Amino acid sequence: MPALFSDDWMVDFGNAWNDEKDLGDALAKIGFNSVIAYGFDNEEQPRGAIKVENGYVVEAGAFKGQSLNWDLRASPANWEKWCQSGIGMMGLGLAYTSGKIKFKVGDYGAMIKNPAMASPFIKSFEVMGKVPRS
């Protein structure tokens, strides 16, 4: 099984994202387009990234220095916990205020205040949990 945020894992995550209509369709309704990176909070660069166009992932893989709209970081243990049990709205708020999840790029405040973005963001953690990892 691929490691979390590895090239292969990101491709599988992108496919799982696209298979989850509650995620892609919800973001398509607001014309969501972004490049989102994921990684560990003690590393200089993210490990993986996805490119989302009109709610659906069109590119996924290892981070290659592309310009980002979002860069999400957390410890490996926290990512694993969220992959196993999801995060929920309250959990996300606690994780953000306690520094367990960091937005190196992106506006957490604007996202969380917009239900059309916040709900799919929470759903993306559930989708992460469906992707096998080592």
N, CA, C and O atoms as CSV, one atom per row, in Angstrom:
chain,resi,resn,atom,element,x,y,z
A,1,MET,N,N,0.840,-1.182,0.000
A,1,MET,CA,C,0.000,0.000,0.000
A,1,MET,C,C,0.885,1.246,0.000
A,1,MET,O,O,1.933,1.279,0.645
A,2,PRO,N,N,0.451,2.252,-0.722
A,2,PRO,CA,C,1.263,3.482,-0.770
A,2,PRO,C,C,1.211,4.265,0.543
A,2,PRO,O,O,0.233,4.207,1.289
A,3,ALA,N,N,2.279,4.988,0.794
A,3,ALA,CA,C,2.356,5.831,1.991
A,3,ALA,C,C,1.481,7.073,1.817
A,3,ALA,O,O,1.268,7.554,0.704
A,4,LEU,N,N,0.985,7.573,2.936
A,4,LEU,CA,C,0.156,8.769,2.947
A,4,LEU,C,C,0.853,9.918,2.217
A,4,LEU,O,O,2.002,10.245,2.515
A,5,PHE,N,N,0.157,10.521,1.273
A,5,PHE,CA,C,0.590,11.667,0.468
A,5,PHE,C,C,1.686,11.341,-0.553
A,5,PHE,O,O,2.238,12.251,-1.171
A,6,SER,N,N,2.008,10.061,-0.735
A,6,SER,CA,C,2.947,9.684,-1.801
A,6,SER,C,C,2.263,9.895,-3.151
A,6,SER,O,O,1.055,10.122,-3.212
A,7,ASP,N,N,3.030,9.819,-4.214
A,7,ASP,CA,C,2.492,10.005,-5.555
A,7,ASP,C,C,1.325,9.048,-5.811
A,7,ASP,O,O,0.257,9.478,-6.245
A,8,ASP,N,N,1.522,7.764,-5.546
A,8,ASP,CA,C,0.473,6.768,-5.788
A,8,ASP,C,C,-0.742,7.001,-4.898
A,8,ASP,O,O,-1.881,6.871,-5.344
A,9,TRP,N,N,-0.491,7.351,-3.625
A,9,TRP,CA,C,-1.599,7.588,-2.707
A,9,TRP,C,C,-2.425,8.783,-3.178
A,9,TRP,O,O,-3.655,8.745,-3.127
A,10,MET,N,N,-1.765,9.830,-3.630
A,10,MET,CA,C,-2.482,11.020,-4.095
A,10,MET,C,C,-3.353,10.697,-5.312
A,10,MET,O,O,-4.468,11.204,-5.429
A,11,VAL,N,N,-2.851,9.864,-6.206
A,11,VAL,CA,C,-3.657,9.456,-7.367
A,11,VAL,C,C,-4.900,8.704,-6.878
A,11,VAL,O,O,-6.008,8.958,-7.351
A,12,ASP,N,N,-4.712,7.780,-5.931
A,12,ASP,CA,C,-5.846,7.038,-5.381
A,12,ASP,C,C,-6.819,7.976,-4.667
A,12,ASP,O,O,-8.033,7.805,-4.772
A,13,PHE,N,N,-6.295,8.959,-3.945
A,13,PHE,CA,C,-7.133,9.947,-3.262
A,13,PHE,C,C,-7.937,10.748,-4.286
A,13,PHE,O,O,-9.133,10.972,-4.101
A,14,GLY,N,N,-7.289,11.173,-5.354
A,14,GLY,CA,C,-7.998,11.913,-6.405
A,14,GLY,C,C,-9.135,11.093,-7.002
A,14,GLY,O,O,-10.220,11.616,-7.255
A,15,ASN,N,N,-8.882,9.805,-7.224
A,15,ASN,CA,C,-9.935,8.937,-7.757
A,15,ASN,C,C,-11.072,8.768,-6.753
A,15,ASN,O,O,-12.244,8.798,-7.128
A,16,ALA,N,N,-10.725,8.590,-5.478
A,16,ALA,CA,C,-11.747,8.445,-4.436
A,16,ALA,C,C,-12.569,9.726,-4.317
A,16,ALA,O,O,-13.786,9.679,-4.138
A,17,TRP,N,N,-11.895,10.864,-4.417
A,17,TRP,CA,C,-12.581,12.178,-4.379
A,17,TRP,C,C,-13.613,12.223,-5.498
A,17,TRP,O,O,-14.770,12.577,-5.271
A,18,ASN,N,N,-13.189,11.862,-6.706
A,18,ASN,CA,C,-14.080,11.937,-7.861
A,18,ASN,C,C,-15.230,10.937,-7.774
A,18,ASN,O,O,-16.293,11.164,-8.351
A,19,ASP,N,N,-15.025,9.833,-7.058
A,19,ASP,CA,C,-16.080,8.835,-6.880
A,19,ASP,C,C,-17.118,9.269,-5.845
A,19,ASP,O,O,-18.208,8.701,-5.783
A,20,GLU,N,N,-16.784,10.266,-5.039
A,20,GLU,CA,C,-17.670,10.743,-3.970
A,20,GLU,C,C,-18.486,11.928,-4.483
A,20,GLU,O,O,-18.029,13.070,-4.443
A,21,LYS,N,N,-19.685,11.648,-4.960
A,21,LYS,CA,C,-20.519,12.694,-5.567
A,21,LYS,C,C,-20.829,13.829,-4.592
A,21,LYS,O,O,-20.944,14.984,-5.002
A,22,ASP,N,N,-20.967,13.503,-3.294
A,22,ASP,CA,C,-21.254,14.549,-2.307
A,22,ASP,C,C,-20.112,15.547,-2.185
A,22,ASP,O,O,-20.307,16.651,-1.677
A,23,LEU,N,N,-18.956,15.182,-2.632
A,23,LEU,CA,C,-17.798,16.070,-2.598
A,23,LEU,C,C,-17.689,16.835,-3.920
A,23,LEU,O,O,-17.768,18.063,-3.937
A,24,GLY,N,N,-17.511,16.118,-5.007
A,24,GLY,CA,C,-17.325,16.769,-6.309
A,24,GLY,C,C,-18.521,17.599,-6.758
A,24,GLY,O,O,-18.365,18.736,-7.202
A,25,ASP,N,N,-19.717,17.025,-6.641
A,25,ASP,CA,C,-20.909,17.754,-7.081
A,25,ASP,C,C,-21.148,18.998,-6.237
A,25,ASP,O,O,-21.530,20.047,-6.756
A,26,ALA,N,N,-20.919,18.874,-4.917
A,26,ALA,CA,C,-21.114,20.034,-4.033
A,26,ALA,C,C,-20.167,21.167,-4.405
A,26,ALA,O,O,-20.560,22.334,-4.412
A,27,LEU,N,N,-18.921,20.826,-4.712
A,27,LEU,CA,C,-17.947,21.853,-5.082
A,27,LEU,C,C,-18.178,22.369,-6.501
A,27,LEU,O,O,-17.887,23.528,-6.796
A,28,ALA,N,N,-18.696,21.520,-7.372
A,28,ALA,CA,C,-19.005,21.957,-8.736
A,28,ALA,C,C,-20.081,23.043,-8.723
A,28,ALA,O,O,-20.056,23.956,-9.548
A,29,LYS,N,N,-21.024,22.943,-7.785
A,29,LYS,CA,C,-22.108,23.926,-7.698
A,29,LYS,C,C,-21.596,25.336,-7.422
A,29,LYS,O,O,-22.247,26.317,-7.782
A,30,ILE,N,N,-20.425,25.439,-6.781
A,30,ILE,CA,C,-19.865,26.772,-6.500
A,30,ILE,C,C,-18.669,27.076,-7.403
A,30,ILE,O,O,-17.949,28.052,-7.192
A,31,GLY,N,N,-18.467,26.216,-8.425
A,31,GLY,CA,C,-17.374,26.461,-9.363
A,31,GLY,C,C,-16.005,26.411,-8.703
A,31,GLY,O,O,-15.122,27.197,-9.043
A,32,PHE,N,N,-15.826,25.495,-7.765
A,32,PHE,CA,C,-14.584,25.419,-6.991
A,32,PHE,C,C,-13.429,24.919,-7.851
A,32,PHE,O,O,-13.488,23.831,-8.423
A,33,ASN,N,N,-12.376,25.735,-7.931
A,33,ASN,CA,C,-11.140,25.407,-8.634
A,33,ASN,C,C,-9.986,25.748,-7.708
A,33,ASN,O,O,-9.882,26.883,-7.242
A,34,SER,N,N,-9.122,24.785,-7.434
A,34,SER,CA,C,-7.991,25.027,-6.535
A,34,SER,C,C,-6.916,23.971,-6.721
A,34,SER,O,O,-7.163,22.868,-7.209
A,35,VAL,N,N,-5.718,24.352,-6.313
A,35,VAL,CA,C,-4.637,23.387,-6.153
A,35,VAL,C,C,-4.424,23.259,-4.646
A,35,VAL,O,O,-4.112,24.231,-3.959
A,36,ILE,N,N,-4.601,22.034,-4.151
A,36,ILE,CA,C,-4.549,21.762,-2.718
A,36,ILE,C,C,-3.389,20.822,-2.437
A,36,ILE,O,O,-3.283,19.751,-3.036
A,37,ALA,N,N,-2.523,21.232,-1.523
A,37,ALA,CA,C,-1.384,20.396,-1.138
A,37,ALA,C,C,-1.583,19.884,0.278
A,37,ALA,O,O,-2.279,20.493,1.090
A,38,TYR,N,N,-0.955,18.754,0.550
A,38,TYR,CA,C,-1.033,18.103,1.855
A,38,TYR,C,C,0.366,17.688,2.267
A,38,TYR,O,O,1.186,17.291,1.438
A,39,GLY,N,N,0.624,17.788,3.568
A,39,GLY,CA,C,1.929,17.360,4.043
A,39,GLY,C,C,2.019,17.385,5.550
A,39,GLY,O,O,1.018,17.498,6.258
A,40,PHE,N,N,3.252,17.275,6.022
A,40,PHE,CA,C,3.520,17.197,7.451
A,40,PHE,C,C,4.068,18.521,7.954
A,40,PHE,O,O,4.845,19.189,7.273
A,41,ASP,N,N,3.652,18.884,9.151
A,41,ASP,CA,C,3.948,20.222,9.653
A,41,ASP,C,C,5.413,20.500,9.944
A,41,ASP,O,O,5.785,21.660,10.120
A,42,ASN,N,N,6.240,19.496,9.999
A,42,ASN,CA,C,7.661,19.725,10.270
A,42,ASN,C,C,8.504,19.721,8.995
A,42,ASN,O,O,9.733,19.724,9.067
A,43,GLU,N,N,7.864,19.715,7.848
A,43,GLU,CA,C,8.591,19.671,6.585
A,43,GLU,C,C,8.422,20.984,5.817
A,43,GLU,O,O,7.393,21.653,5.904
A,44,GLU,N,N,9.464,21.325,5.068
A,44,GLU,CA,C,9.454,22.591,4.335
A,44,GLU,C,C,8.409,22.616,3.228
A,44,GLU,O,O,7.740,23.629,3.027
A,45,GLN,N,N,8.267,21.508,2.511
A,45,GLN,CA,C,7.331,21.460,1.390
A,45,GLN,C,C,6.285,20.384,1.632
A,45,GLN,O,O,6.532,19.414,2.349
A,46,PRO,N,N,5.112,20.561,1.030
A,46,PRO,CA,C,4.108,19.500,1.125
A,46,PRO,C,C,4.578,18.259,0.365
A,46,PRO,O,O,5.519,18.323,-0.425
A,47,ARG,N,N,3.930,17.162,0.608
A,47,ARG,CA,C,4.297,15.911,-0.066
A,47,ARG,C,C,3.481,15.651,-1.318
A,47,ARG,O,O,4.018,15.187,-2.325
A,48,GLY,N,N,2.179,15.947,-1.266
A,48,GLY,CA,C,1.310,15.649,-2.393
A,48,GLY,C,C,0.374,16.799,-2.683
A,48,GLY,O,O,0.181,17.691,-1.857
A,49,ALA,N,N,-0.212,16.766,-3.889
A,49,ALA,CA,C,-1.129,17.838,-4.284
A,49,ALA,C,C,-2.167,17.300,-5.253
A,49,ALA,O,O,-1.939,16.332,-5.979
A,50,ILE,N,N,-3.309,17.960,-5.237
A,50,ILE,CA,C,-4.355,17.690,-6.217
A,50,ILE,C,C,-4.761,19.008,-6.864
A,50,ILE,O,O,-4.716,20.069,-6.243
A,51,LYS,N,N,-5.152,18.911,-8.112
A,51,LYS,CA,C,-5.709,20.069,-8.819
A,51,LYS,C,C,-7.184,19.780,-9.039
A,51,LYS,O,O,-7.553,18.778,-9.651
A,52,VAL,N,N,-8.023,20.678,-8.527
A,52,VAL,CA,C,-9.469,20.516,-8.613
A,52,VAL,C,C,-10.015,21.550,-9.586
A,52,VAL,O,O,-9.753,22.746,-9.459
A,53,GLU,N,N,-10.778,21.069,-10.559
A,53,GLU,CA,C,-11.451,21.954,-11.505
A,53,GLU,C,C,-12.938,21.642,-11.469
A,53,GLU,O,O,-13.358,20.501,-11.666
A,54,ASN,N,N,-13.720,22.673,-11.216
A,54,ASN,CA,C,-15.169,22.551,-11.129
A,54,ASN,C,C,-15.576,21.404,-10.199
A,54,ASN,O,O,-16.490,20.636,-10.501
A,55,GLY,N,N,-14.870,21.304,-9.051
A,55,GLY,CA,C,-15.215,20.349,-8.010
A,55,GLY,C,C,-14.552,18.995,-8.090
A,55,GLY,O,O,-14.564,18.242,-7.117
A,56,TYR,N,N,-13.966,18.667,-9.244
A,56,TYR,CA,C,-13.400,17.338,-9.437
A,56,TYR,C,C,-11.887,17.387,-9.663
A,56,TYR,O,O,-11.360,18.332,-10.251
A,57,VAL,N,N,-11.207,16.351,-9.185
A,57,VAL,CA,C,-9.751,16.269,-9.307
A,57,VAL,C,C,-9.385,15.932,-10.746
A,57,VAL,O,O,-9.852,14.941,-11.306
A,58,VAL,N,N,-8.537,16.779,-11.336
A,58,VAL,CA,C,-8.078,16.555,-12.712
A,58,VAL,C,C,-6.591,16.183,-12.754
A,58,VAL,O,O,-6.106,15.668,-13.761
A,59,GLU,N,N,-5.879,16.443,-11.668
A,59,GLU,CA,C,-4.472,16.041,-11.544
A,59,GLU,C,C,-4.219,15.691,-10.090
A,59,GLU,O,O,-4.761,16.321,-9.182
A,60,ALA,N,N,-3.384,14.673,-9.880
A,60,ALA,CA,C,-3.035,14.279,-8.521
A,60,ALA,C,C,-1.664,13.608,-8.545
A,60,ALA,O,O,-1.321,12.895,-9.488
A,61,GLY,N,N,-0.894,13.849,-7.496
A,61,GLY,CA,C,0.411,13.210,-7.403
A,61,GLY,C,C,1.306,13.906,-6.405
A,61,GLY,O,O,0.850,14.688,-5.572
A,62,ALA,N,N,2.568,13.612,-6.502
A,62,ALA,CA,C,3.553,14.234,-5.627
A,62,ALA,C,C,3.603,15.740,-5.887
A,62,ALA,O,O,3.384,16.192,-7.011
A,63,PHE,N,N,3.888,16.498,-4.853
A,63,PHE,CA,C,4.042,17.949,-5.002
A,63,PHE,C,C,5.258,18.227,-5.869
A,63,PHE,O,O,6.333,17.672,-5.642
A,64,LYS,N,N,5.084,19.093,-6.868
A,64,LYS,CA,C,6.155,19.401,-7.827
A,64,LYS,C,C,6.424,20.893,-7.900
A,64,LYS,O,O,6.885,21.391,-8.926
A,65,GLY,N,N,6.140,21.608,-6.823
A,65,GLY,CA,C,6.428,23.029,-6.800
A,65,GLY,C,C,5.370,23.915,-7.422
A,65,GLY,O,O,5.607,25.105,-7.630
A,66,GLN,N,N,4.217,23.365,-7.720
A,66,GLN,CA,C,3.166,24.166,-8.338
A,66,GLN,C,C,2.649,25.229,-7.368
A,66,GLN,O,O,2.778,25.105,-6.150
A,67,SER,N,N,2.067,26.265,-7.941
A,67,SER,CA,C,1.460,27.336,-7.157
A,67,SER,C,C,0.219,26.775,-6.460
A,67,SER,O,O,-0.566,26.045,-7.066
A,68,LEU,N,N,0.049,27.125,-5.171
A,68,LEU,CA,C,-1.011,26.524,-4.363
A,68,LEU,C,C,-2.056,27.541,-3.934
A,68,LEU,O,O,-1.756,28.710,-3.694
A,69,ASN,N,N,-3.297,27.062,-3.843
A,69,ASN,CA,C,-4.369,27.829,-3.225
A,69,ASN,C,C,-4.529,27.426,-1.757
A,69,ASN,O,O,-4.951,28.231,-0.927
A,70,TRP,N,N,-4.192,26.189,-1.454
A,70,TRP,CA,C,-4.305,25.632,-0.109
A,70,TRP,C,C,-3.096,24.742,0.152
A,70,TRP,O,O,-2.663,24.001,-0.730
A,71,ASP,N,N,-2.558,24.816,1.354
A,71,ASP,CA,C,-1.453,23.952,1.781
A,71,ASP,C,C,-1.757,23.556,3.221
A,71,ASP,O,O,-1.599,24.358,4.142
A,72,LEU,N,N,-2.187,22.329,3.404
A,72,LEU,CA,C,-2.633,21.828,4.702
A,72,LEU,C,C,-1.549,20.957,5.326
A,72,LEU,O,O,-1.013,20.052,4.686
A,73,ARG,N,N,-1.237,21.247,6.587
A,73,ARG,CA,C,-0.190,20.501,7.283
A,73,ARG,C,C,-0.660,20.034,8.646
A,73,ARG,O,O,-1.431,20.713,9.325
A,74,ALA,N,N,-0.187,18.874,9.030
A,74,ALA,CA,C,-0.441,18.322,10.359
A,74,ALA,C,C,0.607,17.244,10.611
A,74,ALA,O,O,1.360,16.876,9.710
A,75,SER,N,N,0.649,16.751,11.820
A,75,SER,CA,C,1.579,15.671,12.144
A,75,SER,C,C,1.084,14.370,11.510
A,75,SER,O,O,-0.113,14.219,11.261
A,76,PRO,N,N,1.991,13.435,11.248
A,76,PRO,CA,C,1.552,12.131,10.724
A,76,PRO,C,C,0.504,11.474,11.633
A,76,PRO,O,O,-0.449,10.874,11.135
A,77,ALA,N,N,0.667,11.580,12.946
A,77,ALA,CA,C,-0.290,10.970,13.880
A,77,ALA,C,C,-1.680,11.594,13.748
A,77,ALA,O,O,-2.683,10.883,13.792
A,78,ASN,N,N,-1.746,12.915,13.586
A,78,ASN,CA,C,-3.051,13.559,13.432
A,78,ASN,C,C,-3.692,13.204,12.100
A,78,ASN,O,O,-4.893,12.938,12.041
A,79,TRP,N,N,-2.902,13.196,11.027
A,79,TRP,CA,C,-3.473,12.790,9.742
A,79,TRP,C,C,-4.041,11.378,9.858
A,79,TRP,O,O,-5.141,11.109,9.375
A,80,GLU,N,N,-3.304,10.486,10.490
A,80,GLU,CA,C,-3.757,9.098,10.627
A,80,GLU,C,C,-5.058,9.043,11.429
A,80,GLU,O,O,-5.985,8.320,11.063
A,81,LYS,N,N,-5.127,9.796,12.507
A,81,LYS,CA,C,-6.335,9.827,13.338
A,81,LYS,C,C,-7.528,10.307,12.505
A,81,LYS,O,O,-8.610,9.723,12.573
A,82,TRP,N,N,-7.332,11.366,11.724
A,82,TRP,CA,C,-8.429,11.894,10.916
A,82,TRP,C,C,-8.807,10.954,9.785
A,82,TRP,O,O,-9.976,10.881,9.406
A,83,CYS,N,N,-7.834,10.232,9.240
A,83,CYS,CA,C,-8.144,9.242,8.205
A,83,CYS,C,C,-9.000,8.117,8.786
A,83,CYS,O,O,-9.895,7.598,8.118
A,84,GLN,N,N,-8.721,7.752,10.020
A,84,GLN,CA,C,-9.467,6.649,10.634
A,84,GLN,C,C,-10.857,7.054,11.090
A,84,GLN,O,O,-11.797,6.267,10.974
A,85,SER,N,N,-11.006,8.274,11.610
A,85,SER,CA,C,-12.284,8.626,12.219
A,85,SER,C,C,-12.925,9.899,11.667
A,85,SER,O,O,-13.953,10.335,12.185
A,86,GLY,N,N,-12.349,10.498,10.639
A,86,GLY,CA,C,-12.873,11.754,10.125
A,86,GLY,C,C,-12.537,12.885,11.085
A,86,GLY,O,O,-11.792,12.694,12.047
A,87,ILE,N,N,-13.089,14.061,10.821
A,87,ILE,CA,C,-12.742,15.185,11.686
A,87,ILE,C,C,-13.976,15.924,12.203
A,87,ILE,O,O,-13.971,16.353,13.357
A,88,GLY,N,N,-15.005,16.089,11.424
A,88,GLY,CA,C,-16.193,16.809,11.868
A,88,GLY,C,C,-15.928,18.303,12.011
A,88,GLY,O,O,-14.779,18.737,12.096
A,89,MET,N,N,-16.996,19.072,12.035
A,89,MET,CA,C,-16.865,20.527,12.102
A,89,MET,C,C,-16.240,20.974,13.421
A,89,MET,O,O,-15.349,21.822,13.431
A,90,MET,N,N,-16.706,20.404,14.533
A,90,MET,CA,C,-16.155,20.787,15.826
A,90,MET,C,C,-14.688,20.347,15.933
A,90,MET,O,O,-13.847,21.097,16.428
A,91,GLY,N,N,-14.392,19.143,15.474
A,91,GLY,CA,C,-13.021,18.654,15.507
A,91,GLY,C,C,-12.088,19.515,14.672
A,91,GLY,O,O,-10.946,19.760,15.062
A,92,LEU,N,N,-12.570,19.972,13.528
A,92,LEU,CA,C,-11.763,20.842,12.684
A,92,LEU,C,C,-11.465,22.150,13.394
A,92,LEU,O,O,-10.329,22.624,13.387
A,93,GLY,N,N,-12.493,22.736,14.011
A,93,GLY,CA,C,-12.289,23.988,14.741
A,93,GLY,C,C,-11.273,23.825,15.861
A,93,GLY,O,O,-10.397,24.671,16.038
A,94,LEU,N,N,-11.388,22.742,16.612
A,94,LEU,CA,C,-10.431,22.475,17.695
A,94,LEU,C,C,-9.028,22.224,17.150
A,94,LEU,O,O,-8.042,22.707,17.707
A,95,ALA,N,N,-8.947,21.464,16.054
A,95,ALA,CA,C,-7.639,21.182,15.458
A,95,ALA,C,C,-6.973,22.466,14.974
A,95,ALA,O,O,-5.764,22.641,15.126
A,96,TYR,N,N,-7.771,23.364,14.390
A,96,TYR,CA,C,-7.223,24.614,13.890
A,96,TYR,C,C,-6.778,25.524,15.040
A,96,TYR,O,O,-5.664,26.048,15.021
A,97,THR,N,N,-7.633,25.711,16.026
A,97,THR,CA,C,-7.289,26.633,17.114
A,97,THR,C,C,-6.150,26.105,17.979
A,97,THR,O,O,-5.421,26.890,18.586
A,98,SER,N,N,-5.989,24.796,18.044
A,98,SER,CA,C,-4.901,24.215,18.839
A,98,SER,C,C,-3.613,24.042,18.026
A,98,SER,O,O,-2.588,23.630,18.568
A,99,GLY,N,N,-3.666,24.355,16.733
A,99,GLY,CA,C,-2.484,24.244,15.888
A,99,GLY,C,C,-2.203,22.841,15.387
A,99,GLY,O,O,-1.122,22.585,14.856
A,100,LYS,N,N,-3.159,21.918,15.542
A,100,LYS,CA,C,-2.947,20.550,15.061
A,100,LYS,C,C,-3.054,20.457,13.548
A,100,LYS,O,O,-2.447,19.587,12.925
A,101,ILE,N,N,-3.828,21.358,12.964
A,101,ILE,CA,C,-3.848,21.482,11.504
A,101,ILE,C,C,-3.481,22.922,11.182
A,101,ILE,O,O,-3.974,23.865,11.801
A,102,LYS,N,N,-2.617,23.063,10.216
A,102,LYS,CA,C,-2.137,24.387,9.823
A,102,LYS,C,C,-2.461,24.624,8.359
A,102,LYS,O,O,-2.327,23.733,7.521
A,103,PHE,N,N,-2.881,25.820,8.075
A,103,PHE,CA,C,-3.125,26.245,6.702
A,103,PHE,C,C,-1.952,27.144,6.325
A,103,PHE,O,O,-1.985,28.350,6.570
A,104,LYS,N,N,-0.912,26.551,5.725
A,104,LYS,CA,C,0.249,27.365,5.331
A,104,LYS,C,C,-0.130,28.304,4.193
A,104,LYS,O,O,0.421,29.396,4.057
A,105,VAL,N,N,-1.083,27.855,3.380
A,105,VAL,CA,C,-1.662,28.682,2.315
A,105,VAL,C,C,-3.161,28.425,2.373
A,105,VAL,O,O,-3.589,27.286,2.560
A,106,GLY,N,N,-3.955,29.466,2.215
A,106,GLY,CA,C,-5.409,29.334,2.221
A,106,GLY,C,C,-6.016,30.045,3.418
A,106,GLY,O,O,-5.364,30.247,4.442
A,107,ASP,N,N,-7.255,30.412,3.270
A,107,ASP,CA,C,-7.952,31.196,4.284
A,107,ASP,C,C,-8.950,30.309,5.021
A,107,ASP,O,O,-10.078,30.117,4.566
A,108,TYR,N,N,-8.527,29.771,6.164
A,108,TYR,CA,C,-9.386,28.919,6.969
A,108,TYR,C,C,-10.677,29.644,7.342
A,108,TYR,O,O,-11.760,29.071,7.231
A,109,GLY,N,N,-10.575,30.882,7.778
A,109,GLY,CA,C,-11.740,31.641,8.215
A,109,GLY,C,C,-12.791,31.778,7.127
A,109,GLY,O,O,-13.979,31.582,7.378
A,110,ALA,N,N,-12.360,32.112,5.932
A,110,ALA,CA,C,-13.304,32.268,4.828
A,110,ALA,C,C,-13.940,30.923,4.463
A,110,ALA,O,O,-15.132,30.860,4.162
A,111,MET,N,N,-13.147,29.857,4.492
A,111,MET,CA,C,-13.660,28.537,4.138
A,111,MET,C,C,-14.688,28.070,5.160
A,111,MET,O,O,-15.764,27.605,4.784
A,112,ILE,N,N,-14.374,28.188,6.435
A,112,ILE,CA,C,-15.237,27.644,7.484
A,112,ILE,C,C,-16.557,28.410,7.591
A,112,ILE,O,O,-17.554,27.852,8.047
A,113,LYS,N,N,-16.576,29.677,7.177
A,113,LYS,CA,C,-17.800,30.481,7.221
A,113,LYS,C,C,-18.719,30.212,6.034
A,113,LYS,O,O,-19.865,30.662,6.021
A,114,ASN,N,N,-18.229,29.488,5.048
A,114,ASN,CA,C,-19.001,29.212,3.844
A,114,ASN,C,C,-19.423,27.738,3.843
A,114,ASN,O,O,-18.605,26.875,3.525
A,115,PRO,N,N,-20.677,27.430,4.189
A,115,PRO,CA,C,-21.109,26.034,4.241
A,115,PRO,C,C,-20.890,25.281,2.926
A,115,PRO,O,O,-20.677,24.068,2.932
A,116,ALA,N,N,-20.942,25.993,1.807
A,116,ALA,CA,C,-20.733,25.345,0.510
A,116,ALA,C,C,-19.298,24.861,0.352
A,116,ALA,O,O,-19.029,23.989,-0.475
A,117,MET,N,N,-18.373,25.414,1.134
A,117,MET,CA,C,-16.976,24.950,1.123
A,117,MET,C,C,-16.669,24.079,2.344
A,117,MET,O,O,-15.957,23.081,2.234
A,118,ALA,N,N,-17.206,24.457,3.502
A,118,ALA,CA,C,-16.866,23.766,4.744
A,118,ALA,C,C,-17.325,22.309,4.743
A,118,ALA,O,O,-16.562,21.424,5.129
A,119,SER,N,N,-18.544,22.053,4.320
A,119,SER,CA,C,-19.053,20.676,4.323
A,119,SER,C,C,-18.228,19.757,3.424
A,119,SER,O,O,-17.855,18.666,3.857
A,120,PRO,N,N,-17.930,20.160,2.186
A,120,PRO,CA,C,-17.071,19.314,1.363
A,120,PRO,C,C,-15.659,19.159,1.942
A,120,PRO,O,O,-15.050,18.098,1.802
A,121,PHE,N,N,-15.135,20.201,2.586
A,121,PHE,CA,C,-13.812,20.093,3.205
A,121,PHE,C,C,-13.830,18.983,4.254
A,121,PHE,O,O,-12.926,18.149,4.290
A,122,ILE,N,N,-14.847,18.971,5.098
A,122,ILE,CA,C,-14.992,17.923,6.106
A,122,ILE,C,C,-15.120,16.565,5.420
A,122,ILE,O,O,-14.522,15.586,5.868
A,123,LYS,N,N,-15.889,16.499,4.347
A,123,LYS,CA,C,-16.094,15.250,3.604
A,123,LYS,C,C,-14.775,14.733,3.038
A,123,LYS,O,O,-14.586,13.521,2.930
A,124,SER,N,N,-13.864,15.629,2.676
A,124,SER,CA,C,-12.590,15.188,2.091
A,124,SER,C,C,-11.784,14.347,3.079
A,124,SER,O,O,-11.025,13.472,2.663
A,125,PHE,N,N,-11.938,14.597,4.378
A,125,PHE,CA,C,-11.242,13.781,5.376
A,125,PHE,C,C,-11.810,12.367,5.409
A,125,PHE,O,O,-11.072,11.395,5.571
A,126,GLU,N,N,-13.124,12.261,5.254
A,126,GLU,CA,C,-13.760,10.942,5.186
A,126,GLU,C,C,-13.240,10.178,3.975
A,126,GLU,O,O,-12.953,8.983,4.058
A,127,VAL,N,N,-13.120,10.879,2.844
A,127,VAL,CA,C,-12.616,10.253,1.619
A,127,VAL,C,C,-11.169,9.805,1.807
A,127,VAL,O,O,-10.794,8.730,1.340
A,128,MET,N,N,-10.354,10.608,2.479
A,128,MET,CA,C,-8.959,10.199,2.775
A,128,MET,C,C,-8.936,8.838,3.462
A,128,MET,O,O,-8.096,7.989,3.163
A,129,GLY,N,N,-9.869,8.646,4.384
A,129,GLY,CA,C,-9.905,7.409,5.138
A,129,GLY,C,C,-10.229,6.180,4.300
A,129,GLY,O,O,-9.970,5.055,4.726
A,130,LYS,N,N,-10.787,6.381,3.123
A,130,LYS,CA,C,-11.116,5.267,2.242
A,130,LYS,C,C,-9.921,4.806,1.414
A,130,LYS,O,O,-9.961,3.734,0.810
A,131,VAL,N,N,-8.864,5.606,1.382
A,131,VAL,CA,C,-7.700,5.301,0.554
A,131,VAL,C,C,-6.722,4.458,1.356
A,131,VAL,O,O,-6.246,4.907,2.399
A,132,PRO,N,N,-6.406,3.240,0.898
A,132,PRO,CA,C,-5.437,2.417,1.635
A,132,PRO,C,C,-4.074,3.102,1.728
A,132,PRO,O,O,-3.643,3.782,0.798
A,133,ARG,N,N,-3.411,2.912,2.857
A,133,ARG,CA,C,-2.095,3.520,3.078
A,133,ARG,C,C,-1.278,2.615,3.975
A,133,ARG,O,O,-1.800,1.770,4.702
A,134,SER,N,N,0.016,2.824,3.894
A,134,SER,CA,C,0.905,2.032,4.748
A,134,SER,C,C,1.280,2.811,5.978
A,134,SER,O,O,2.024,2.312,6.822
